[in-house]
């Protein structure tokens, strides 16, 4: 409103100035009248054009402020909805992890059991298929729930990170590595914080024995080869897995050595 008053005031001033000049000028000088009127029109046009630009600039500024407000609200709504979806994923993850081993009543019991990896001794050293299979069964009662927790947190984190537009996230990483790297962005968030005690230590420990964990399936194939005809096993693929495992620095389980030399 104040800008409009300024524009009107300037226009009135220009008109009055033009009238004064017309009154004081020689009545016989018609060209001067035309010049005065043209100048008056030009100044008036400039004043209102400038006023129009200022008005449009103000409108754009208000629109930017409104868009920013709407964006922030939309961003917050997206974040809230992502957290609610992450909550559902995490609840199902906890349920699935506990169902994988009836001995666990809480996800916080997984890590204390997991760090006792005594089964790996028999898995790697024994050549008795029954001993190896029993050890593998016992091992997977801990490995299974741990993997479920890691995969569930990764899935929930992916939903949240995509919703808030977090960049530079490598979703191709294995779940335990993903949780270890990006967990620092999650543990203070609602619902994710309930998994901090379990997942933070578990992801680090799973990474520390990752190579040993990768040898367990090879031991399982070695035990199966003792009881089943080799024709039932995909030996070519198994040998490729053995080569990669050893190339990464792994020590092949004793029971799987026969597969390597078959």
Coordinates of C-alpha atoms in Angstrom, one line a residue:
X1 CA 0.0 0.0 0.0
X2 CA 2.9 2.4 0.8
X3 CA 4.5 1.7 -2.6
X4 CA 1.2 2.6 -4.3
X5 CA 1.0 5.9 -2.5
X6 CA 4.6 6.7 -3.6
X7 CA 3.7 5.9 -7.2
X8 CA 0.6 8.1 -7.2
X9 CA 2.5 10.9 -5.5
X10 CA 5.3 10.8 -8.1
X11 CA 2.7 10.7 -10.9
X12 CA 0.9 13.7 -9.5
X13 CA 4.2 15.6 -9.1
X14 CA 5.1 14.9 -12.7
X15 CA 1.7 16.1 -13.9
X16 CA 1.8 19.3 -11.8
X17 CA 5.4 19.9 -13.0
X18 CA 4.2 19.6 -16.6
X19 CA 1.3 22.0 -16.0
X20 CA 3.6 24.5 -14.5
X21 CA 5.9 24.3 -17.4
X22 CA 3.0 24.5 -19.9
X23 CA 1.7 27.6 -18.1
X24 CA 5.0 29.4 -18.0
X25 CA 6.1 28.6 -21.6
X26 CA 5.5 30.8 -24.6
X27 CA 2.0 30.0 -25.9
X28 CA 3.2 30.3 -29.5
X29 CA 5.8 27.5 -29.1
X30 CA 3.6 24.4 -29.9
X31 CA 6.6 22.1 -30.3
X32 CA 7.5 22.8 -26.7
X33 CA 4.0 21.6 -25.5
X34 CA 4.5 18.4 -27.4
X35 CA 8.0 17.8 -25.8
X36 CA 6.6 18.5 -22.3
X37 CA 3.7 16.1 -22.7
X38 CA 6.0 13.4 -24.2
X39 CA 8.5 13.8 -21.3
X40 CA 5.6 13.7 -18.8
X41 CA 4.3 10.5 -20.4
X42 CA 7.8 8.9 -20.5
X43 CA 8.5 9.8 -16.8
X44 CA 5.1 8.5 -15.8
X45 CA 5.7 5.2 -17.7
X46 CA 9.1 4.7 -16.1
X47 CA 7.7 5.3 -12.6
X48 CA 4.9 2.8 -13.1
X49 CA 7.1 0.3 -14.8
X50 CA 9.6 0.5 -12.0
X51 CA 6.7 0.2 -9.5
X52 CA 5.4 -2.9 -11.4
X53 CA 8.9 -4.5 -11.3
X54 CA 9.1 -3.9 -7.5
X55 CA 5.6 -5.3 -7.0
X56 CA 6.5 -8.4 -9.0
X57 CA 9.8 -8.9 -7.1
X58 CA 7.9 -8.7 -3.8
X59 CA 5.4 -11.2 -5.1
X60 CA 8.2 -13.6 -6.1
X61 CA 9.8 -13.2 -2.7
X62 CA 6.5 -14.0 -1.0
X63 CA 6.1 -17.0 -3.3
X64 CA 9.6 -18.3 -2.5
X65 CA 8.9 -18.0 1.2
X66 CA 5.6 -19.9 0.7
X67 CA 7.2 -22.5 -1.4
X68 CA 10.0 -22.9 1.1
X69 CA 7.4 -23.3 3.9
X70 CA 5.5 -25.9 1.8
X71 CA 8.7 -27.7 1.0
X72 CA 9.8 -27.9 4.6
X73 CA 6.3 -29.2 5.6
X74 CA 6.4 -31.7 2.8
X75 CA 9.9 -32.8 3.8
X76 CA 8.9 -33.2 7.4
X77 CA 5.8 -35.2 6.4
X78 CA 7.9 -37.4 4.2
X79 CA 10.4 -37.9 7.0
X80 CA 7.6 -38.8 9.4
X81 CA 6.0 -41.2 7.0
X82 CA 9.4 -42.8 6.3
X83 CA 10.0 -43.3 10.0
X84 CA 6.5 -44.9 10.4
X85 CA 7.3 -47.3 7.5
X86 CA 10.7 -48.0 9.0
X87 CA 9.0 -48.8 12.3
X88 CA 6.9 -51.5 10.6
X89 CA 9.9 -53.0 8.9
X90 CA 11.9 -53.0 12.2
X91 CA 9.0 -54.6 14.1
X92 CA 8.7 -57.4 11.6
X93 CA 12.5 -57.8 11.6
X94 CA 12.5 -58.2 15.4
X95 CA 9.6 -60.7 15.1
X96 CA 11.4 -62.7 12.4
X97 CA 14.7 -62.7 14.2
X98 CA 13.2 -64.0 17.4
X99 CA 11.2 -66.6 15.5
X100 CA 14.5 -67.9 14.0
X101 CA 15.6 -69.1 17.4
X102 CA 13.2 -69.9 20.2
X103 CA 15.9 -69.5 22.8
X104 CA 15.9 -65.7 22.3
X105 CA 13.3 -63.7 24.1
X106 CA 14.9 -60.4 23.1
X107 CA 17.1 -59.1 20.3
X108 CA 19.6 -58.0 22.9
X109 CA 20.3 -61.7 23.7
X110 CA 21.6 -62.2 20.1
X111 CA 25.0 -60.6 20.5
X112 CA 26.1 -62.3 23.7
X113 CA 25.4 -65.6 22.1
X114 CA 26.9 -64.7 18.8
X115 CA 30.3 -63.8 20.2
X116 CA 30.6 -67.4 21.5
X117 CA 31.6 -68.9 18.1
X118 CA 32.9 -72.2 19.4
X119 CA 31.0 -74.0 16.6
X120 CA 33.5 -72.6 14.1
X121 CA 36.2 -74.8 15.6
X122 CA 34.4 -78.0 14.6
X123 CA 33.2 -76.6 11.3
X124 CA 36.8 -75.8 10.2
X125 CA 38.7 -78.6 11.8
X126 CA 36.5 -81.7 11.9
X127 CA 36.3 -84.2 8.9
X128 CA 33.4 -86.0 10.5
X129 CA 30.2 -85.0 8.5
X130 CA 27.9 -85.5 11.5
X131 CA 30.0 -83.4 13.8
X132 CA 30.3 -80.6 11.1
X133 CA 26.5 -80.7 10.4
X134 CA 25.7 -80.5 14.1
X135 CA 28.1 -77.5 14.5
X136 CA 26.6 -75.8 11.4
X137 CA 23.1 -76.2 12.8
X138 CA 24.1 -74.7 16.1
X139 CA 26.0 -71.9 14.3
X140 CA 23.0 -70.9 12.1
X141 CA 20.8 -70.6 15.1
X142 CA 22.9 -67.5 15.9
X143 CA 23.9 -66.5 12.5
X144 CA 20.4 -66.6 11.1
X145 CA 18.8 -64.1 13.6
X146 CA 21.9 -61.8 13.3
X147 CA 21.6 -61.7 9.5
X148 CA 17.8 -61.0 9.8
X149 CA 18.6 -58.0 12.1
X150 CA 21.2 -56.6 9.7
X151 CA 19.0 -57.0 6.6
X152 CA 16.0 -55.5 8.4
X153 CA 17.9 -52.4 9.5
X154 CA 19.3 -52.0 6.1
X155 CA 15.9 -52.1 4.5
X156 CA 14.4 -49.7 7.0
X157 CA 17.4 -47.3 6.6
X158 CA 17.0 -47.4 2.8
X159 CA 13.4 -46.2 3.2
X160 CA 14.4 -43.4 5.5
X161 CA 17.5 -42.3 3.6
X162 CA 15.6 -42.1 0.3
X163 CA 12.8 -40.1 1.9
X164 CA 15.1 -37.5 3.4
X165 CA 17.2 -37.3 0.2
X166 CA 20.5 -38.5 1.8
X167 CA 23.2 -38.8 -0.8
X168 CA 26.4 -40.9 -1.1
X169 CA 24.8 -44.1 0.3
X170 CA 26.1 -47.3 -1.2
X171 CA 23.1 -49.7 -1.0
X172 CA 25.1 -52.5 -2.7
X173 CA 27.1 -53.2 0.5
X174 CA 26.4 -56.3 2.5
X175 CA 23.9 -55.7 5.3
X176 CA 26.3 -55.9 8.2
X177 CA 28.8 -53.6 6.5
X178 CA 26.0 -51.2 5.6
X179 CA 24.8 -51.1 9.2
X180 CA 28.4 -50.6 10.5
X181 CA 29.0 -47.7 8.1
X182 CA 25.7 -45.9 8.1
X183 CA 24.4 -46.8 11.6
X184 CA 25.8 -43.6 13.0
X185 CA 23.0 -41.7 11.1
X186 CA 20.3 -44.0 12.5
X187 CA 20.9 -44.7 16.2
X188 CA 19.5 -41.4 17.4
X189 CA 16.3 -41.7 15.4
X190 CA 13.0 -43.0 16.7
X191 CA 12.5 -46.8 16.4
X192 CA 16.1 -47.3 15.1
X193 CA 17.4 -46.4 18.6
X194 CA 15.7 -49.6 20.0
X195 CA 18.2 -51.6 17.9
X196 CA 21.3 -49.7 18.9
X197 CA 22.5 -52.0 21.7
X198 CA 22.2 -55.1 19.6
X199 CA 23.0 -53.9 16.0
X200 CA 25.9 -51.6 16.7
X201 CA 28.1 -54.2 18.3
X202 CA 26.8 -57.0 16.2
X203 CA 27.6 -55.4 12.9
X204 CA 31.1 -54.7 13.9
X205 CA 31.7 -58.2 15.2
X206 CA 30.1 -59.8 12.1
X207 CA 32.6 -57.9 10.0
X208 CA 35.5 -58.9 12.1
X209 CA 34.8 -62.6 11.5
X210 CA 33.3 -62.2 8.0
X211 CA 35.9 -64.4 6.2
X212 CA 35.4 -67.2 8.7
X213 CA 31.6 -66.9 8.2
X214 CA 32.0 -67.3 4.5
X215 CA 33.7 -70.6 4.9
X216 CA 30.7 -72.2 6.7
X217 CA 28.7 -72.9 3.5
X218 CA 31.8 -74.6 2.0
X219 CA 32.0 -76.9 5.0
X220 CA 28.4 -77.7 4.6
X221 CA 29.0 -78.7 0.9
X222 CA 31.9 -80.8 2.1
X223 CA 29.7 -82.6 4.7
X224 CA 27.0 -83.2 2.0
X225 CA 29.6 -84.7 -0.3
X226 CA 30.3 -87.3 2.3
X227 CA 26.7 -88.5 2.2
X228 CA 25.5 -87.7 -1.3
X229 CA 26.7 -88.6 -4.8
X230 CA 28.9 -85.9 -6.2
X231 CA 26.7 -85.7 -9.3
X232 CA 24.0 -84.1 -7.1
X233 CA 26.3 -81.2 -6.3
X234 CA 27.2 -78.3 -8.6
X235 CA 30.9 -78.9 -8.3
X236 CA 32.0 -76.3 -10.9
X237 CA 30.2 -73.5 -9.0
X238 CA 31.5 -74.9 -5.6
X239 CA 35.1 -74.9 -6.9
X240 CA 34.7 -71.3 -8.1
X241 CA 33.5 -70.3 -4.6
X242 CA 36.5 -72.2 -3.1
X243 CA 38.9 -70.4 -5.4
X244 CA 37.4 -67.0 -4.5
X245 CA 37.4 -67.8 -0.8
X246 CA 41.1 -68.8 -0.8
X247 CA 42.0 -65.8 -3.0
X248 CA 40.4 -63.5 -0.3
X249 CA 42.7 -65.1 2.3
X250 CA 40.4 -67.7 3.8
X251 CA 41.5 -71.1 5.1
X252 CA 39.3 -73.9 3.7
X253 CA 37.5 -76.1 6.2
X254 CA 39.1 -79.5 6.5
X255 CA 36.0 -81.3 5.4
X256 CA 35.9 -79.2 2.1
X257 CA 39.4 -80.1 1.0
X258 CA 38.2 -83.1 -0.8
X259 CA 35.9 -80.9 -3.0
X260 CA 38.9 -78.8 -4.0
X261 CA 40.8 -81.8 -5.2
X262 CA 37.9 -83.6 -6.8

